[in-house]
Amino acid sequence: MSKTQTNSKLEFLEDPAALAGSLGKAELFFEKNQKLILGLLGGIVLVVAGFIGYRYWVSSQDQEAQTAVFPSVYEWEADSLKKALNGNGANEGLVAVSEEYSATPTGNVASFRAGVAFLKLGQYDQAIEKLKSFKSSDLLVQARAYALIGDANMEKKAYGDAIEYYKKAADYKPNQYFTPAYLMKLALAYEQNKQNQDAIDTYSSIIDKYPTSSEAANAKKYKSVLESTVGES
């Protein structure tokens, strides 16, 4: 910045007349655009108020959901899966809670529990639907939901879909504790889908990236068998 520009700015700051002129321009701009400015401010206030109101509504709904779901969680943990899913007449089941309170954290978890219950009962399409509706940023549970969707598709012999979800499970926040197991499932799905080279590559990934995992030994064994099979074909 030149010395002339600096002096000009200092003169403006020190000159009451210049300052008054600037304020006058601002007042004129406000007068000309009063409706627009007030409309924008009003919109911002409405958005903020709406957000606060929504958060309050979700919080109150979640408290209701927790009360409603408690008996079903007890049934789920006792492995009384049909009662857990549908209720027993005196209380709502996981399915109803997951749908009625879908916007709440408790409703979200109810979807996961319902998906697990449907999978155990062999109702794979319902399991996939509920598990797909579940969303979480948790390290363990979201990847687990993806893997369970893969399991349901494996049971349906929909190997392409199983591969898709096992990939999602393996790629979700990779770690040494759970990722090797998801990669093992992925490799097996590739084998079932006759994608032998992809299976070999996945076994290699377990061996290279997670050599101390419990899955690494089996990965070496299955890779060796598969390589010999591919070599013979």
GROMACS .gro file of C-alpha atoms in nm:
model
  233
    1MET     CA    1   0.000   0.000   0.000
    2SER     CA    2   0.140   0.341  -0.099
    3LYS     CA    3   0.199   0.624   0.143
    4THR     CA    4  -0.067   0.828  -0.038
    5GLN     CA    5  -0.327   0.550   0.010
    6THR     CA    6  -0.235   0.519   0.379
    7ASN     CA    7  -0.265   0.894   0.437
    8SER     CA    8  -0.599   0.896   0.250
    9LYS     CA    9  -0.737   0.624   0.481
   10LEU     CA   10  -0.612   0.804   0.791
   11GLU     CA   11  -0.769   1.127   0.674
   12PHE     CA   12  -1.099   0.948   0.625
   13LEU     CA   13  -1.088   0.798   0.973
   14GLU     CA   14  -1.008   1.132   1.129
   15ASP     CA   15  -1.250   1.342   0.918
   16PRO     CA   16  -1.599   1.363   1.079
   17ALA     CA   17  -1.748   1.501   0.758
   18ALA     CA   18  -1.620   1.210   0.555
   19LEU     CA   19  -1.750   0.966   0.815
   20ALA     CA   20  -2.091   1.134   0.818
   21GLY     CA   21  -2.104   1.110   0.438
   22SER     CA   22  -2.029   0.741   0.451
   23LEU     CA   23  -2.301   0.681   0.709
   24GLY     CA   24  -2.541   0.879   0.498
   25LYS     CA   25  -2.473   0.652   0.201
   26ALA     CA   26  -2.536   0.350   0.421
   27GLU     CA   27  -2.869   0.495   0.537
   28LEU     CA   28  -2.967   0.564   0.177
   29PHE     CA   29  -2.880   0.208   0.075
   30PHE     CA   30  -3.090   0.071   0.362
   31GLU     CA   31  -3.387   0.290   0.267
   32LYS     CA   32  -3.373   0.173  -0.096
   33ASN     CA   33  -3.334  -0.194  -0.005
   34GLN     CA   34  -3.528  -0.202   0.322
   35LYS     CA   35  -3.771  -0.476   0.217
   36LEU     CA   36  -3.495  -0.699   0.083
   37ILE     CA   37  -3.275  -0.658   0.392
   38LEU     CA   38  -3.562  -0.712   0.636
   39GLY     CA   39  -3.675  -1.013   0.433
   40LEU     CA   40  -3.329  -1.168   0.451
   41LEU     CA   41  -3.305  -1.104   0.825
   42GLY     CA   42  -3.651  -1.248   0.876
   43GLY     CA   43  -3.555  -1.555   0.676
   44ILE     CA   44  -3.246  -1.610   0.887
   45VAL     CA   45  -3.450  -1.578   1.206
   46LEU     CA   46  -3.705  -1.830   1.075
   47VAL     CA   47  -3.432  -2.079   0.980
   48VAL     CA   48  -3.266  -2.054   1.321
   49ALA     CA   49  -3.600  -2.079   1.502
   50GLY     CA   50  -3.700  -2.375   1.285
   51PHE     CA   51  -3.374  -2.555   1.356
   52ILE     CA   52  -3.408  -2.503   1.731
   53GLY     CA   53  -3.771  -2.615   1.718
   54TYR     CA   54  -3.682  -2.926   1.517
   55ARG     CA   55  -3.407  -3.022   1.761
   56TYR     CA   56  -3.649  -2.984   2.050
   57TRP     CA   57  -3.911  -3.193   1.868
   58VAL     CA   58  -3.658  -3.469   1.791
   59SER     CA   59  -3.546  -3.471   2.155
   60SER     CA   60  -3.902  -3.508   2.284
   61GLN     CA   61  -3.981  -3.773   2.022
   62ASP     CA   62  -3.668  -3.966   2.115
   63GLN     CA   63  -3.778  -3.980   2.479
   64GLU     CA   64  -4.111  -4.127   2.367
   65ALA     CA   65  -3.929  -4.374   2.142
   66GLN     CA   66  -3.707  -4.493   2.427
   67THR     CA   67  -4.012  -4.567   2.640
   68ALA     CA   68  -4.189  -4.742   2.353
   69VAL     CA   69  -3.895  -4.957   2.248
   70PHE     CA   70  -3.775  -5.075   2.589
   71PRO     CA   71  -3.991  -5.395   2.609
   72SER     CA   72  -3.889  -5.492   2.255
   73VAL     CA   73  -3.520  -5.450   2.334
   74TYR     CA   74  -3.568  -5.686   2.627
   75GLU     CA   75  -3.731  -5.942   2.394
   76TRP     CA   76  -3.454  -5.891   2.135
   77GLU     CA   77  -3.181  -5.953   2.389
   78ALA     CA   78  -3.367  -6.265   2.509
   79ASP     CA   79  -3.377  -6.385   2.146
   80SER     CA   80  -3.758  -6.371   2.135
   81LEU     CA   81  -3.728  -6.223   1.789
   82LYS     CA   82  -4.087  -6.230   1.666
   83LYS     CA   83  -4.210  -6.056   1.982
   84ALA     CA   84  -3.924  -5.810   1.951
   85LEU     CA   85  -4.021  -5.727   1.594
   86ASN     CA   86  -4.399  -5.713   1.628
   87GLY     CA   87  -4.462  -5.644   1.996
   88ASN     CA   88  -4.689  -5.850   2.215
   89GLY     CA   89  -5.007  -5.644   2.200
   90ALA     CA   90  -4.920  -5.443   2.507
   91ASN     CA   91  -4.626  -5.264   2.346
   92GLU     CA   92  -4.497  -5.165   2.006
   93GLY     CA   93  -4.237  -5.379   1.836
   94LEU     CA   94  -3.910  -5.274   1.675
   95VAL     CA   95  -4.069  -5.240   1.332
   96ALA     CA   96  -4.334  -4.996   1.453
   97VAL     CA   97  -4.084  -4.791   1.655
   98SER     CA   98  -3.838  -4.775   1.365
   99GLU     CA   99  -4.112  -4.638   1.138
  100GLU     CA  100  -4.298  -4.411   1.379
  101TYR     CA  101  -3.982  -4.256   1.524
  102SER     CA  102  -3.756  -4.280   1.218
  103ALA     CA  103  -3.620  -3.927   1.269
  104THR     CA  104  -3.487  -4.006   1.616
  105PRO     CA  105  -3.167  -4.181   1.728
  106THR     CA  106  -3.373  -4.448   1.906
  107GLY     CA  107  -3.579  -4.514   1.593
  108ASN     CA  108  -3.257  -4.545   1.395
  109VAL     CA  109  -3.117  -4.806   1.635
  110ALA     CA  110  -3.452  -4.987   1.625
  111SER     CA  111  -3.401  -5.027   1.250
  112PHE     CA  112  -3.066  -5.195   1.314
  113ARG     CA  113  -3.208  -5.430   1.576
  114ALA     CA  114  -3.502  -5.513   1.350
  115GLY     CA  115  -3.264  -5.587   1.064
  116VAL     CA  116  -3.062  -5.826   1.280
  117ALA     CA  117  -3.381  -6.001   1.398
  118PHE     CA  118  -3.512  -6.043   1.042
  119LEU     CA  119  -3.174  -6.184   0.934
  120LYS     CA  120  -3.177  -6.441   1.215
  121LEU     CA  121  -3.531  -6.542   1.116
  122GLY     CA  122  -3.426  -6.592   0.756
  123GLN     CA  123  -3.637  -6.301   0.628
  124TYR     CA  124  -3.361  -6.158   0.416
  125ASP     CA  125  -3.543  -5.893   0.213
  126GLN     CA  126  -3.690  -5.739   0.529
  127ALA     CA  127  -3.347  -5.754   0.693
  128ILE     CA  128  -3.187  -5.572   0.400
  129GLU     CA  129  -3.458  -5.304   0.400
  130LYS     CA  130  -3.418  -5.228   0.771
  131LEU     CA  131  -3.039  -5.238   0.771
  132LYS     CA  132  -3.022  -5.006   0.470
  133SER     CA  133  -3.231  -4.749   0.657
  134PHE     CA  134  -2.986  -4.751   0.949
  135LYS     CA  135  -2.720  -4.476   0.951
  136SER     CA  136  -2.438  -4.421   1.200
  137SER     CA  137  -2.096  -4.259   1.221
  138ASP     CA  138  -1.988  -4.519   1.477
  139LEU     CA  139  -1.669  -4.710   1.398
  140LEU     CA  140  -1.822  -5.051   1.460
  141VAL     CA  141  -2.197  -5.043   1.402
  142GLN     CA  142  -2.222  -4.888   1.054
  143ALA     CA  143  -1.965  -5.124   0.908
  144ARG     CA  144  -2.143  -5.409   1.085
  145ALA     CA  145  -2.472  -5.307   0.923
  146TYR     CA  146  -2.307  -5.312   0.578
  147ALA     CA  147  -2.161  -5.657   0.648
  148LEU     CA  148  -2.499  -5.790   0.761
  149ILE     CA  149  -2.657  -5.666   0.439
  150GLY     CA  150  -2.381  -5.858   0.263
  151ASP     CA  151  -2.467  -6.168   0.470
  152ALA     CA  152  -2.835  -6.142   0.378
  153ASN     CA  153  -2.746  -6.118   0.010
  154MET     CA  154  -2.512  -6.416   0.039
  155GLU     CA  155  -2.802  -6.618   0.180
  156LYS     CA  156  -3.009  -6.509  -0.120
  157LYS     CA  157  -2.719  -6.606  -0.349
  158ALA     CA  158  -2.716  -6.247  -0.473
  159TYR     CA  159  -2.338  -6.247  -0.478
  160GLY     CA  160  -2.293  -5.923  -0.668
  161ASP     CA  161  -2.493  -5.733  -0.406
  162ALA     CA  162  -2.307  -5.912  -0.128
  163ILE     CA  163  -1.976  -5.800  -0.281
  164GLU     CA  164  -2.099  -5.440  -0.292
  165TYR     CA  165  -2.183  -5.431   0.078
  166TYR     CA  166  -1.881  -5.627   0.197
  167LYS     CA  167  -1.671  -5.368   0.014
  168LYS     CA  168  -1.857  -5.092   0.196
  169ALA     CA  169  -1.795  -5.266   0.528
  170ALA     CA  170  -1.423  -5.312   0.456
  171ASP     CA  171  -1.380  -4.954   0.332
  172TYR     CA  172  -1.565  -4.791   0.623
  173LYS     CA  173  -1.300  -4.655   0.861
  174PRO     CA  174  -1.056  -4.946   0.807
  175ASN     CA  175  -0.894  -5.084   1.122
  176GLN     CA  176  -0.704  -5.393   1.233
  177TYR     CA  177  -0.984  -5.524   1.454
  178PHE     CA  178  -1.280  -5.563   1.217
  179THR     CA  179  -1.167  -5.494   0.862
  180PRO     CA  180  -0.986  -5.828   0.809
  181ALA     CA  181  -1.309  -6.018   0.881
  182TYR     CA  182  -1.500  -5.807   0.630
  183LEU     CA  183  -1.229  -5.862   0.371
  184MET     CA  184  -1.251  -6.237   0.430
  185LYS     CA  185  -1.626  -6.224   0.366
  186LEU     CA  186  -1.557  -6.020   0.052
  187ALA     CA  187  -1.307  -6.274  -0.078
  188LEU     CA  188  -1.552  -6.560  -0.021
  189ALA     CA  189  -1.824  -6.366  -0.204
  190TYR     CA  190  -1.586  -6.314  -0.496
  191GLU     CA  191  -1.522  -6.690  -0.504
  192GLN     CA  192  -1.894  -6.765  -0.508
  193ASN     CA  193  -1.935  -6.516  -0.792
  194LYS     CA  194  -1.654  -6.686  -0.990
  195GLN     CA  195  -1.431  -6.378  -0.962
  196ASN     CA  196  -1.127  -6.578  -0.860
  197GLN     CA  197  -0.862  -6.318  -0.931
  198ASP     CA  198  -1.050  -6.060  -0.725
  199ALA     CA  199  -1.069  -6.316  -0.444
  200ILE     CA  200  -0.694  -6.379  -0.464
  201ASP     CA  201  -0.625  -6.005  -0.456
  202THR     CA  202  -0.848  -5.966  -0.149
  203TYR     CA  203  -0.674  -6.251   0.033
  204SER     CA  204  -0.343  -6.082  -0.053
  205SER     CA  205  -0.475  -5.757   0.095
  206ILE     CA  206  -0.547  -5.932   0.426
  207ILE     CA  207  -0.203  -6.091   0.430
  208ASP     CA  208  -0.019  -5.769   0.341
  209LYS     CA  209  -0.215  -5.512   0.542
  210TYR     CA  210  -0.319  -5.719   0.844
  211PRO     CA  211  -0.049  -5.986   0.886
  212THR     CA  212  -0.108  -6.023   1.261
  213SER     CA  213  -0.484  -6.068   1.233
  214SER     CA  214  -0.646  -6.403   1.306
  215GLU     CA  215  -0.777  -6.403   0.947
  216ALA     CA  216  -0.430  -6.384   0.789
  217ALA     CA  217  -0.354  -6.757   0.831
  218ASN     CA  218  -0.677  -6.863   0.661
  219ALA     CA  219  -0.625  -6.601   0.391
  220LYS     CA  220  -0.288  -6.760   0.307
  221LYS     CA  221  -0.443  -7.107   0.295
  222TYR     CA  222  -0.743  -7.008   0.081
  223LYS     CA  223  -0.526  -6.799  -0.150
  224SER     CA  224  -0.291  -7.092  -0.208
  225VAL     CA  225  -0.577  -7.330  -0.287
  226LEU     CA  226  -0.741  -7.080  -0.519
  227GLU     CA  227  -0.417  -7.000  -0.702
  228SER     CA  228  -0.363  -7.369  -0.773
  229THR     CA  229  -0.720  -7.397  -0.899
  230VAL     CA  230  -0.678  -7.094  -1.126
  231GLY     CA  231  -0.348  -7.235  -1.253
  232GLU     CA  232  -0.514  -7.560  -1.352
  233SER     CA  233  -0.801  -7.398  -1.537
   0.00000   0.00000   0.00000
